[in-house]
Amino acid sequence: DTGVSQDPRHKITKRGQNVTFRCDPISEHNRLYWYRQTLGQGPEFLTYFQNEAQLEKSRLLSDRFSAERPKGSFSTLEIQRTEQGDSAMYLCASSYEGHYGYTFGSGTRLTVV
Amino acid sequence: KQEVTQIPAALSVPEGENLVLNCSFTDSAIYNLQWFRQDPGKGLTSLLLIQSSQREQTSGRLNASLDKSSGRSTLYIAASQPGDSATYLCAVWNNDMRFGAGTRLTVKP
């Protein structure tokens, strides 16, 4: 197991386009989290899944954002009609429950031009 | 709502110095606290995880302490090296994980 994988590492898109990111968690982990991080700030929670169920969504997750975790394995985060304010690092993490700490992926850097 | 604060925001020290990074949180009802390291443009690397029943954890030159009652944690780095230069993030967990804004550390050769 090589840890949490995120793809792509970088994405540059024009405003108004849709983008989709993928996260592959550690296989034994039942929880998967998405965070967003802007320059100089700590990561901010977006949403999390326990197995395939999406249990919590932050108010930061507007209607343009949607996340899925089919079959409780990998997850995708889609942003529709991207805006310049969506430019950020999108981080994925997984854990076995939450008591044992999170393992983060390397992130996807999104730049909206 | 849990608020996590890290002081200082930035720190520059000469190589070899021992240093302390501080983290405070407003809600002491946490299950654990985790310290991460983040290099520029990269993801987060876990350094130390302290469960709520523990007082400290050590890994190599790193030692993290936790005082739940006062809502504080410290990360002690001994004999700092230029390779320690990074942003250090503190996060507390109680059903979800809340992060501080980090301390940006520069260790000068």
mmCIF file of C-alpha atoms in Angstrom:
data_model
loop_
_atom_site.group_PDB
_atom_site.id
_atom_site.type_symbol
_atom_site.label_atom_id
_atom_site.label_comp_id
_atom_site.label_asym_id
_atom_site.label_seq_id
_atom_site.Cartn_x
_atom_site.Cartn_y
_atom_site.Cartn_z
ATOM 1 C CA ASP A 1 0.000 0.000 0.000
ATOM 2 C CA THR A 2 1.540 3.295 -1.103
ATOM 3 C CA GLY A 3 -0.659 5.587 0.966
ATOM 4 C CA VAL A 4 -3.273 8.030 -0.249
ATOM 5 C CA SER A 5 -3.046 8.858 -3.953
ATOM 6 C CA GLN A 6 -4.492 11.915 -5.652
ATOM 7 C CA ASP A 7 -4.785 12.617 -9.332
ATOM 8 C CA PRO A 8 -3.983 14.912 -11.029
ATOM 9 C CA ARG A 9 -1.249 16.704 -9.105
ATOM 10 C CA HIS A 10 -1.903 19.957 -10.928
ATOM 11 C CA LYS A 11 -4.851 21.237 -12.960
ATOM 12 C CA ILE A 12 -5.132 24.502 -14.834
ATOM 13 C CA THR A 13 -8.576 25.272 -16.184
ATOM 14 C CA LYS A 14 -10.449 28.172 -17.675
ATOM 15 C CA ARG A 15 -13.182 29.823 -15.682
ATOM 16 C CA GLY A 16 -16.524 28.168 -16.332
ATOM 17 C CA GLN A 17 -15.106 24.713 -17.096
ATOM 18 C CA ASN A 18 -15.819 21.617 -15.028
ATOM 19 C CA VAL A 19 -13.033 19.693 -13.304
ATOM 20 C CA THR A 20 -12.899 16.345 -11.529
ATOM 21 C CA PHE A 21 -10.311 15.106 -9.050
ATOM 22 C CA ARG A 22 -9.730 11.566 -7.883
ATOM 23 C CA CYS A 23 -8.571 10.201 -4.546
ATOM 24 C CA ASP A 24 -7.553 6.614 -3.768
ATOM 25 C CA PRO A 25 -7.425 6.059 0.000
ATOM 26 C CA ILE A 26 -5.506 3.488 1.992
ATOM 27 C CA SER A 27 -7.436 0.290 1.362
ATOM 28 C CA GLU A 28 -8.093 -0.562 5.028
ATOM 29 C CA HIS A 29 -9.461 2.903 5.804
ATOM 30 C CA ASN A 30 -13.235 3.290 5.943
ATOM 31 C CA ARG A 31 -13.290 7.074 6.141
ATOM 32 C CA LEU A 32 -12.330 9.485 3.393
ATOM 33 C CA TYR A 33 -12.144 13.278 3.698
ATOM 34 C CA TRP A 34 -11.808 16.204 1.335
ATOM 35 C CA TYR A 35 -10.186 19.467 2.414
ATOM 36 C CA ARG A 36 -9.384 22.709 0.648
ATOM 37 C CA GLN A 37 -6.329 24.795 1.451
ATOM 38 C CA THR A 38 -5.537 28.312 0.293
ATOM 39 C CA LEU A 39 -2.157 30.008 0.567
ATOM 40 C CA GLY A 40 -1.072 30.700 4.134
ATOM 41 C CA GLN A 41 -4.049 28.938 5.678
ATOM 42 C CA GLY A 42 -4.642 25.568 7.237
ATOM 43 C CA PRO A 43 -6.814 23.013 5.428
ATOM 44 C CA GLU A 44 -10.570 23.594 5.640
ATOM 45 C CA PHE A 45 -12.986 20.689 5.830
ATOM 46 C CA LEU A 46 -15.257 20.129 2.823
ATOM 47 C CA THR A 47 -16.871 16.712 3.232
ATOM 48 C CA TYR A 48 -16.333 13.164 4.422
ATOM 49 C CA PHE A 49 -17.493 9.654 3.682
ATOM 50 C CA GLN A 50 -17.784 6.616 5.856
ATOM 51 C CA ASN A 51 -17.628 3.751 3.409
ATOM 52 C CA GLU A 52 -19.886 4.904 0.549
ATOM 53 C CA ALA A 53 -22.092 7.182 2.640
ATOM 54 C CA GLN A 54 -21.447 10.931 2.574
ATOM 55 C CA LEU A 55 -22.036 11.833 6.212
ATOM 56 C CA GLU A 56 -21.167 15.497 6.433
ATOM 57 C CA LYS A 57 -20.782 18.456 4.103
ATOM 58 C CA SER A 58 -19.366 21.846 4.999
ATOM 59 C CA ARG A 59 -21.199 25.008 4.007
ATOM 60 C CA LEU A 60 -18.064 25.709 1.957
ATOM 61 C CA LEU A 61 -19.295 22.995 -0.405
ATOM 62 C CA SER A 62 -21.559 25.034 -2.659
ATOM 63 C CA ASP A 63 -24.011 23.547 -5.155
ATOM 64 C CA ARG A 64 -21.256 23.583 -7.774
ATOM 65 C CA PHE A 65 -19.313 20.979 -5.800
ATOM 66 C CA SER A 66 -20.197 17.313 -5.674
ATOM 67 C CA ALA A 67 -18.349 14.370 -4.202
ATOM 68 C CA GLU A 68 -18.906 10.665 -4.598
ATOM 69 C CA ARG A 69 -17.418 7.495 -3.221
ATOM 70 C CA PRO A 70 -18.963 4.611 -5.131
ATOM 71 C CA LYS A 71 -18.518 1.218 -3.504
ATOM 72 C CA GLY A 72 -16.656 2.820 -0.614
ATOM 73 C CA SER A 73 -13.317 2.783 -2.398
ATOM 74 C CA PHE A 74 -11.941 5.725 -4.403
ATOM 75 C CA SER A 75 -13.635 9.114 -4.343
ATOM 76 C CA THR A 76 -14.135 11.897 -6.876
ATOM 77 C CA LEU A 77 -14.647 15.593 -6.271
ATOM 78 C CA GLU A 78 -16.219 17.529 -9.127
ATOM 79 C CA ILE A 79 -16.402 21.296 -9.424
ATOM 80 C CA GLN A 80 -18.807 22.637 -12.021
ATOM 81 C CA ARG A 81 -18.564 26.082 -13.638
ATOM 82 C CA THR A 82 -15.250 26.842 -11.942
ATOM 83 C CA GLU A 83 -14.577 30.322 -10.604
ATOM 84 C CA GLN A 84 -11.267 32.015 -9.836
ATOM 85 C CA GLY A 85 -12.048 31.723 -6.145
ATOM 86 C CA ASP A 86 -11.924 27.933 -6.503
ATOM 87 C CA SER A 87 -8.153 28.119 -7.044
ATOM 88 C CA ALA A 88 -6.645 26.201 -4.137
ATOM 89 C CA MET A 89 -4.989 22.962 -3.094
ATOM 90 C CA TYR A 90 -7.532 20.167 -2.720
ATOM 91 C CA LEU A 91 -6.417 17.577 -0.214
ATOM 92 C CA CYS A 92 -7.768 14.104 0.381
ATOM 93 C CA ALA A 93 -7.215 12.128 3.568
ATOM 94 C CA SER A 94 -8.291 8.749 4.856
ATOM 95 C CA SER A 95 -8.488 7.128 8.268
ATOM 96 C CA TYR A 96 -9.738 4.060 10.047
ATOM 97 C CA GLU A 97 -12.499 5.733 12.014
ATOM 98 C CA GLY A 98 -10.973 9.020 13.180
ATOM 99 C CA HIS A 99 -9.328 7.979 16.393
ATOM 100 C CA TYR A 100 -6.099 6.836 14.792
ATOM 101 C CA GLY A 101 -5.182 9.937 12.866
ATOM 102 C CA TYR A 102 -5.467 10.922 9.248
ATOM 103 C CA THR A 103 -3.180 10.111 6.310
ATOM 104 C CA PHE A 104 -3.129 12.764 3.618
ATOM 105 C CA GLY A 105 -2.408 12.564 -0.063
ATOM 106 C CA SER A 106 -0.131 14.950 -1.935
ATOM 107 C CA GLY A 107 -3.036 17.103 -3.034
ATOM 108 C CA THR A 108 -4.313 18.496 -6.332
ATOM 109 C CA ARG A 109 -3.375 22.092 -7.062
ATOM 110 C CA LEU A 110 -6.181 23.798 -9.020
ATOM 111 C CA THR A 111 -5.598 27.062 -10.848
ATOM 112 C CA VAL A 112 -8.584 28.732 -12.503
ATOM 113 C CA VAL A 113 -7.597 31.327 -15.115
ATOM 114 C CA LYS B 1 -17.077 25.818 17.166
ATOM 115 C CA GLN B 2 -13.515 24.612 17.631
ATOM 116 C CA GLU B 3 -10.851 27.249 16.951
ATOM 117 C CA VAL B 4 -7.198 26.264 16.613
ATOM 118 C CA THR B 5 -4.459 28.874 16.893
ATOM 119 C CA GLN B 6 -0.762 28.447 16.218
ATOM 120 C CA ILE B 7 1.908 30.792 17.485
ATOM 121 C CA PRO B 8 4.201 32.050 16.087
ATOM 122 C CA ALA B 9 3.021 32.317 12.485
ATOM 123 C CA ALA B 10 6.621 32.291 11.308
ATOM 124 C CA LEU B 11 9.932 31.469 12.940
ATOM 125 C CA SER B 12 13.519 31.715 11.711
ATOM 126 C CA VAL B 13 16.347 30.113 13.679
ATOM 127 C CA PRO B 14 20.003 29.206 13.096
ATOM 128 C CA GLU B 15 20.871 25.562 12.599
ATOM 129 C CA GLY B 16 21.348 23.613 15.812
ATOM 130 C CA GLU B 17 18.859 25.531 17.947
ATOM 131 C CA ASN B 18 16.159 23.821 19.963
ATOM 132 C CA LEU B 19 12.716 25.325 19.336
ATOM 133 C CA VAL B 20 9.100 25.131 20.453
ATOM 134 C CA LEU B 21 5.979 25.568 18.353
ATOM 135 C CA ASN B 22 2.704 26.289 20.106
ATOM 136 C CA CYS B 23 -0.857 25.235 19.389
ATOM 137 C CA SER B 24 -3.980 26.167 21.339
ATOM 138 C CA PHE B 25 -7.581 25.059 20.905
ATOM 139 C CA THR B 26 -10.818 26.368 22.387
ATOM 140 C CA ASP B 27 -12.783 23.140 22.965
ATOM 141 C CA SER B 28 -10.951 20.659 25.185
ATOM 142 C CA ALA B 29 -13.331 17.807 24.273
ATOM 143 C CA ILE B 30 -10.999 16.305 21.685
ATOM 144 C CA TYR B 31 -10.209 12.678 20.896
ATOM 145 C CA ASN B 32 -6.732 13.302 19.581
ATOM 146 C CA LEU B 33 -4.287 15.903 18.334
ATOM 147 C CA GLN B 34 -2.029 15.464 15.337
ATOM 148 C CA TRP B 35 1.026 17.427 14.203
ATOM 149 C CA PHE B 36 1.776 17.566 10.476
ATOM 150 C CA ARG B 37 4.583 18.883 8.338
ATOM 151 C CA GLN B 38 3.896 20.502 4.962
ATOM 152 C CA ASP B 39 6.556 21.387 2.416
ATOM 153 C CA PRO B 40 5.710 24.123 -0.129
ATOM 154 C CA GLY B 41 3.167 22.928 -2.695
ATOM 155 C CA LYS B 42 2.965 19.464 -1.132
ATOM 156 C CA GLY B 43 0.527 17.468 0.939
ATOM 157 C CA LEU B 44 0.646 16.906 4.688
ATOM 158 C CA THR B 45 2.992 14.427 6.349
ATOM 159 C CA SER B 46 1.965 13.173 9.778
ATOM 160 C CA LEU B 47 4.621 13.683 12.441
ATOM 161 C CA LEU B 48 3.010 12.738 15.736
ATOM 162 C CA LEU B 49 -0.437 11.670 16.937
ATOM 163 C CA ILE B 50 -1.387 12.133 20.585
ATOM 164 C CA GLN B 51 -4.531 10.408 21.855
ATOM 165 C CA SER B 52 -6.611 12.314 24.399
ATOM 166 C CA SER B 53 -5.497 9.978 27.196
ATOM 167 C CA GLN B 54 -1.813 10.612 26.470
ATOM 168 C CA ARG B 55 0.369 13.492 27.577
ATOM 169 C CA GLU B 56 3.153 13.301 25.018
ATOM 170 C CA GLN B 57 4.625 11.464 22.049
ATOM 171 C CA THR B 58 8.211 11.334 20.803
ATOM 172 C CA SER B 59 9.735 10.531 17.440
ATOM 173 C CA GLY B 60 13.440 11.109 16.931
ATOM 174 C CA ARG B 61 14.205 14.789 17.518
ATOM 175 C CA LEU B 62 10.493 15.638 17.850
ATOM 176 C CA ASN B 63 8.477 15.678 21.037
ATOM 177 C CA ALA B 64 4.850 16.743 21.251
ATOM 178 C CA SER B 65 2.960 17.360 24.460
ATOM 179 C CA LEU B 66 -0.751 17.722 25.098
ATOM 180 C CA ASP B 67 -2.538 19.457 27.961
ATOM 181 C CA LYS B 68 -6.233 18.983 27.244
ATOM 182 C CA SER B 69 -7.457 20.897 30.276
ATOM 183 C CA SER B 70 -5.682 24.072 29.224
ATOM 184 C CA GLY B 71 -6.259 23.498 25.507
ATOM 185 C CA ARG B 72 -2.597 23.535 24.576
ATOM 186 C CA SER B 73 -0.036 21.472 22.732
ATOM 187 C CA THR B 74 3.615 22.100 22.007
ATOM 188 C CA LEU B 75 5.930 20.610 19.390
ATOM 189 C CA TYR B 76 9.569 20.600 20.488
ATOM 190 C CA ILE B 77 12.250 20.191 17.825
ATOM 191 C CA ALA B 78 15.733 19.459 19.098
ATOM 192 C CA ALA B 79 18.938 20.364 17.279
ATOM 193 C CA SER B 80 17.145 21.894 14.292
ATOM 194 C CA GLN B 81 18.481 21.291 10.778
ATOM 195 C CA PRO B 82 17.913 23.119 7.474
ATOM 196 C CA GLY B 83 15.892 20.111 6.323
ATOM 197 C CA ASP B 84 13.369 20.897 9.078
ATOM 198 C CA SER B 85 12.334 24.030 7.176
ATOM 199 C CA ALA B 86 8.633 23.639 6.396
ATOM 200 C CA THR B 87 5.211 24.652 7.685
ATOM 201 C CA TYR B 88 4.076 22.780 10.773
ATOM 202 C CA LEU B 89 0.342 22.313 11.252
ATOM 203 C CA CYS B 90 -1.530 21.318 14.369
ATOM 204 C CA ALA B 91 -4.946 19.649 14.098
ATOM 205 C CA VAL B 92 -7.451 18.452 16.691
ATOM 206 C CA TRP B 93 -10.068 15.782 16.148
ATOM 207 C CA ASN B 94 -13.561 15.511 17.591
ATOM 208 C CA ASN B 95 -15.762 13.960 14.885
ATOM 209 C CA ASP B 96 -13.937 16.105 12.365
ATOM 210 C CA MET B 97 -10.433 17.518 12.161
ATOM 211 C CA ARG B 98 -9.791 21.243 12.631
ATOM 212 C CA PHE B 99 -6.480 22.812 11.659
ATOM 213 C CA GLY B 100 -4.507 25.801 12.744
ATOM 214 C CA ALA B 101 -3.012 28.093 10.104
ATOM 215 C CA GLY B 102 0.461 26.681 10.755
ATOM 216 C CA THR B 103 3.891 27.919 11.755
ATOM 217 C CA ARG B 104 6.317 28.516 8.894
ATOM 218 C CA LEU B 105 9.765 27.445 10.110
ATOM 219 C CA THR B 106 13.030 28.423 8.464
ATOM 220 C CA VAL B 107 16.265 26.897 9.746
ATOM 221 C CA LYS B 108 19.316 28.759 8.440
ATOM 222 C CA PRO B 109 22.586 26.890 7.824
#
